[in-house]
Coordinates of C-alpha atoms and ligand atoms in Angstrom, one line a residue:
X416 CA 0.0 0.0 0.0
X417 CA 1.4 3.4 -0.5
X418 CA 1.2 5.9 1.8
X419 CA -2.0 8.4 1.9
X420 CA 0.4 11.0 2.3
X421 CA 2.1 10.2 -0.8
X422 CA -1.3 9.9 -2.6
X423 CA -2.2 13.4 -0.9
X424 CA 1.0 15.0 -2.5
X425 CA 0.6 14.0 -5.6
X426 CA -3.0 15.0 -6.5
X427 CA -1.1 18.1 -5.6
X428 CA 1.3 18.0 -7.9
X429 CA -1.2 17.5 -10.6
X430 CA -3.2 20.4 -9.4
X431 CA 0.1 22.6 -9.4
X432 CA 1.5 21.5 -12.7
X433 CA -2.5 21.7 -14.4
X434 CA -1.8 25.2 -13.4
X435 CA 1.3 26.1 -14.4
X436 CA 0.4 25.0 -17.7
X437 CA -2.7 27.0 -17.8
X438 CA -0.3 29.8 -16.9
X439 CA 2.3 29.2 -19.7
X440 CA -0.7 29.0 -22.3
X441 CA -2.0 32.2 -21.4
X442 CA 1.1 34.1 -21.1
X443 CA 1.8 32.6 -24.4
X444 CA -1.6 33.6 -25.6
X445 CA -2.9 30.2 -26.1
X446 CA -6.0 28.3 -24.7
X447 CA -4.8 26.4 -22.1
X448 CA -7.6 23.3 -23.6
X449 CA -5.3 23.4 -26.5
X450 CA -2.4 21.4 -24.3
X451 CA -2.5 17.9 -23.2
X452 CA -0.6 16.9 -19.9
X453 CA 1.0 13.3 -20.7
X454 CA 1.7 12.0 -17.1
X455 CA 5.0 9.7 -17.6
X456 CA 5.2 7.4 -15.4
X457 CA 8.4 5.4 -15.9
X458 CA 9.5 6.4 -12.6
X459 CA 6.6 4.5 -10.2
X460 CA 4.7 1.2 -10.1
X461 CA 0.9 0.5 -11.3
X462 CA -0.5 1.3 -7.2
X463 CA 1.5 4.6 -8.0
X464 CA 0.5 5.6 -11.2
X465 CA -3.2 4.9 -10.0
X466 CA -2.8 7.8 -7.6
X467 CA -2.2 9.9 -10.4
X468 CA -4.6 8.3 -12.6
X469 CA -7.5 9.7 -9.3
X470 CA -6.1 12.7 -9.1
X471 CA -7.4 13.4 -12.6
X472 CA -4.9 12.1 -15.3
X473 CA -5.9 10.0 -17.9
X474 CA -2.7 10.5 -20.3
X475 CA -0.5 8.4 -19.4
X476 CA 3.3 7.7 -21.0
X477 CA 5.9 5.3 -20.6
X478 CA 8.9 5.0 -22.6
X479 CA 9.6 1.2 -22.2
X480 CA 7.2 -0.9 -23.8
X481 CA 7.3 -3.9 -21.8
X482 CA 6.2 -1.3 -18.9
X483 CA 3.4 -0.5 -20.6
X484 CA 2.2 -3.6 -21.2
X485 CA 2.5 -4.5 -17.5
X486 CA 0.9 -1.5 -16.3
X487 CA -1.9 -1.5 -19.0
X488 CA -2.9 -5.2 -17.8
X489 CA -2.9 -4.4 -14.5
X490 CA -6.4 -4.4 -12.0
X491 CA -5.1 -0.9 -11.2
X492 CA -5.6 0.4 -14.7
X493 CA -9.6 1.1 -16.5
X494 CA -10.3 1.8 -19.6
X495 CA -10.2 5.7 -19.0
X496 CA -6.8 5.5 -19.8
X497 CA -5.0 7.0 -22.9
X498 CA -1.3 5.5 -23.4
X499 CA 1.5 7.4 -24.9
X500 CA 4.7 5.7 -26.1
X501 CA 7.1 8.1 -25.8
X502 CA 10.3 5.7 -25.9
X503 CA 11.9 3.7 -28.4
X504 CA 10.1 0.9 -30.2
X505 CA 11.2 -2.4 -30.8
X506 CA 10.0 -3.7 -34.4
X507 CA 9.7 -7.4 -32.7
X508 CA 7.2 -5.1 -29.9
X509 CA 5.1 -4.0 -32.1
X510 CA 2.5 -6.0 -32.5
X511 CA 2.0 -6.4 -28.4
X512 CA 2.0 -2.8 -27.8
X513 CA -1.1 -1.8 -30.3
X514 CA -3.4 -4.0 -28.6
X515 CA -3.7 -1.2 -25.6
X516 CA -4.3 1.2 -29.2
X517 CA -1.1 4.2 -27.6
X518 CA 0.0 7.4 -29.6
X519 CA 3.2 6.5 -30.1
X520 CA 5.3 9.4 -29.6
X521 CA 8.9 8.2 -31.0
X522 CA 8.8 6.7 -34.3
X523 CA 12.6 7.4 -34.1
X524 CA 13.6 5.5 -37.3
X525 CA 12.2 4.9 -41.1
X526 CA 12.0 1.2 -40.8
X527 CA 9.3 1.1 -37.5
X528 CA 6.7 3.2 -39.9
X529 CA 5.8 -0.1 -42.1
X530 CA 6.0 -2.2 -39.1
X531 CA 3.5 -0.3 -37.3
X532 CA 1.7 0.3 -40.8
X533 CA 1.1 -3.6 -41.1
X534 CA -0.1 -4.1 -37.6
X535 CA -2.5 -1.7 -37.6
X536 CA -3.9 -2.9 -41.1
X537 CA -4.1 -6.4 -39.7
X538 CA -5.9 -5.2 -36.2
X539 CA -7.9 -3.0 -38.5
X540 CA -7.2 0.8 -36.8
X541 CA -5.5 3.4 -37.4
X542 CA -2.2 4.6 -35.1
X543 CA -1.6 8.1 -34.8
X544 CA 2.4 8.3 -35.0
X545 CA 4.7 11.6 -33.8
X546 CA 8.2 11.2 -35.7
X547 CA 10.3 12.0 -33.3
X548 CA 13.4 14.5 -34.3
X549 CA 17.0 14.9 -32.7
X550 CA 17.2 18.3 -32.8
X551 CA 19.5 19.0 -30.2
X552 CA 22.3 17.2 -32.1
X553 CA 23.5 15.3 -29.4
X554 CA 24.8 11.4 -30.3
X555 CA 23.0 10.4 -27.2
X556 CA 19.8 11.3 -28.3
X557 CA 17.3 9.4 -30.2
X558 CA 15.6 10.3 -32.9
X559 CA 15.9 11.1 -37.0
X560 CA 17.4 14.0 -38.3
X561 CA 15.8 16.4 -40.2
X562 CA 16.4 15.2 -44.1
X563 CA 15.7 11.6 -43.0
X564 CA 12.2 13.1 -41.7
X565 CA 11.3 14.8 -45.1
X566 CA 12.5 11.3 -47.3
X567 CA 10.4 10.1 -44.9
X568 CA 7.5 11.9 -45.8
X569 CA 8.0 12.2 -49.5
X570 CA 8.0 8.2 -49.7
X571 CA 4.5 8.6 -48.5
X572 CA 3.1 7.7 -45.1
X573 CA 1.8 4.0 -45.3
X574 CA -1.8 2.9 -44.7
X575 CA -2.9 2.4 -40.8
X576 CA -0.8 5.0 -39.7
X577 CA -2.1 8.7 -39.2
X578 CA 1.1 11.3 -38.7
X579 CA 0.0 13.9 -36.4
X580 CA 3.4 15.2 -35.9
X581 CA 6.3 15.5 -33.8
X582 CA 8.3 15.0 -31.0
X583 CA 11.3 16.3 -29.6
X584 CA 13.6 16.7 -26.5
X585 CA 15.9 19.4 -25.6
X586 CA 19.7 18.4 -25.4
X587 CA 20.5 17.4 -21.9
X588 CA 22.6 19.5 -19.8
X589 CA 20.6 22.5 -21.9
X590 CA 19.9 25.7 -19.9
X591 CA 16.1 27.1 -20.5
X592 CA 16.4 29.9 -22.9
X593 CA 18.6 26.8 -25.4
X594 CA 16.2 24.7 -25.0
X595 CA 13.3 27.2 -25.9
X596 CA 15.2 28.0 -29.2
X597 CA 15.4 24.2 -29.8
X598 CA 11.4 24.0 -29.8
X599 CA 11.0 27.2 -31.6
X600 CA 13.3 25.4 -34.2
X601 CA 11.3 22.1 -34.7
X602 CA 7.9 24.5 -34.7
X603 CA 9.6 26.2 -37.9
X604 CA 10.4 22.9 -38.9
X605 CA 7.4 21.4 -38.4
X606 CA 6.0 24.6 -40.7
X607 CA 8.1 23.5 -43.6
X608 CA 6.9 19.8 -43.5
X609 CA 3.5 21.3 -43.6
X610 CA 4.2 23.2 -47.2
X611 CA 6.3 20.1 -48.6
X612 CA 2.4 17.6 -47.7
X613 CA -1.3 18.0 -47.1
X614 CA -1.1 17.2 -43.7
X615 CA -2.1 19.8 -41.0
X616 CA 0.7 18.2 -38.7
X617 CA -1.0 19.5 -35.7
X618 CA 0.8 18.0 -32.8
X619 CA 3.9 19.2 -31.2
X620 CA 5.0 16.7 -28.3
X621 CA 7.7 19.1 -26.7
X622 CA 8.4 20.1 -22.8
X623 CA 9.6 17.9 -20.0
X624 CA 9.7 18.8 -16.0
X625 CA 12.1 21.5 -16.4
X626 CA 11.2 23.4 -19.3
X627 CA 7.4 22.9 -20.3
X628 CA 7.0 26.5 -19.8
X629 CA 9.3 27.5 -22.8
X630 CA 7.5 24.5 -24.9
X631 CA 4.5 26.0 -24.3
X632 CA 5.5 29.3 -25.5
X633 CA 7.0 27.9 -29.1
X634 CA 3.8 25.9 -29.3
X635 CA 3.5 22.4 -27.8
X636 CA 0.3 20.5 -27.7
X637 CA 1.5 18.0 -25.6
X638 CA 4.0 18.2 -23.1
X639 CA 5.6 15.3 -20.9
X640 CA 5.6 15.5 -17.2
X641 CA 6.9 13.3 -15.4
X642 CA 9.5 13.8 -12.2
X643 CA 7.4 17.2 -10.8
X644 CA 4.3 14.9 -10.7
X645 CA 5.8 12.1 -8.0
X646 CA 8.1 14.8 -6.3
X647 CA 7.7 15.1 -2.5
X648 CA 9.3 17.7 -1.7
X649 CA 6.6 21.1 -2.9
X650 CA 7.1 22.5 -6.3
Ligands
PLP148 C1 11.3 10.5 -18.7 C2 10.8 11.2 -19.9 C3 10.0 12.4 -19.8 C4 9.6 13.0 -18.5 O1 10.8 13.7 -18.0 P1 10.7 14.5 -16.6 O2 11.9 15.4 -16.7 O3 10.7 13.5 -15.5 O4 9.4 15.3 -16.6 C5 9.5 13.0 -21.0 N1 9.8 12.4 -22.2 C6 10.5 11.3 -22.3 C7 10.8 10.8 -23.7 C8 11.0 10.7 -21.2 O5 11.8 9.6 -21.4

């Protein structure tokens, strides 16, 4: 059992972080309905993530599959849940992962986009994919650069497989006001793509713990929260 106190804080946590967001929006002169809060939960266990699931998140994101597969079969997990992908994808994992239906966050190579084409054909839905860019550079990071992301695109996007648009991180180790250009960088970039297709490309998954705020303010849709949510010491 976890501790009520633990449970306490983090409804808090949610609250606090709702609002920031709301905050960054507005200063940004966005909606604040026009942002979705993906609760990544890499970091706690099903009893855990349930907390956060009562406090009022129903996004949920894990980067490992096998994780989400565990926590999506759990008796702690409803069907009010949404999952995010947001790490990398084995091709062999495929075909397990789309039975819980995720947005999958990080198609971070060519060759996972006719995989996950052909799985969704044969389950008979459609997948709605982020391509996931390396913008920061940085050999550590995942992620296809930016002329493999418009062959990519030109090639066509396969059947099964609806490309709402992308994801990114900011380089570790980057201070705030880097990290902001880096976002306002793959929003430019995600305006060119939307030139070269007919796709409205509408999704920008940008914004961690740290620097959400600056995401917000170059446009993401969705951010990725994860550390400020299970924190226990006040944000
Ligand atoms: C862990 C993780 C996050 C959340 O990071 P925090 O700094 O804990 O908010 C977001 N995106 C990805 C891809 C992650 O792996």
């Amino acid at each position: 059992m976890i501790d009520q106190r633990y449970v306490q804080q983090i409804a808090l946590n949610w609250q606090v972080v709702c609002d920031q967001v709301r905050d960054a929006a507005l200063q940004a002169g966005r909606q604040a309905e026009e942002i979705r809060i993906v609760g990544v939960t890499k970091y706690v266990d099903a009893e855990t993530t349930a907390a956060l699931v009562r406090a009022g998140c129903f996004d949920l994101g894990e980067n490992r599959p096998q994780v989400l597969w565990e926590k999506a079969d759990s008796d702690e997990m409803d069907d009010s849940i949404r999952w995010h992908l947001i790490g990398h994808l084995q091709r062999n994992k495929v075909r397990r992962t789309l039975q819980y239906r995720p947005r999958i966050h990080s198609i971070d190579s060519p060759r996972l986009l006719p995989a996950v084409s052909e799985e969704s054909l044969r389950l008979s839905i459609t997948t709605e994919v982020l391509l996931e860019i390396n913008i920061s550079g940085d050999d550590t990071k995942t992620g296809m650069n930016a002329n493999q992301i418009e062959s990519l695109i030109d090639q066509g996007i396969p059947q099964g497989v609806h490309l709402v648009g992308l994801m990114a991180m900011a380089g570790l180790g980057t201070d705030r006001g880097s990290a902001q250009q880096q976002f306002a960088a793959v929003r430019r970039f995600r305006d060119t793509l939307r030139q070269r297709t007919d796709l409205p490309l509408s999704e920008l998954s940008m914004g961690m713990s740290k620097d959400f705020v600056e995401a917000i303010a170059e446009g993401a849709t969705m951010v990725r929260i994860g550390s400020r949510l299970f924190s226990t010491t006040p944000s």
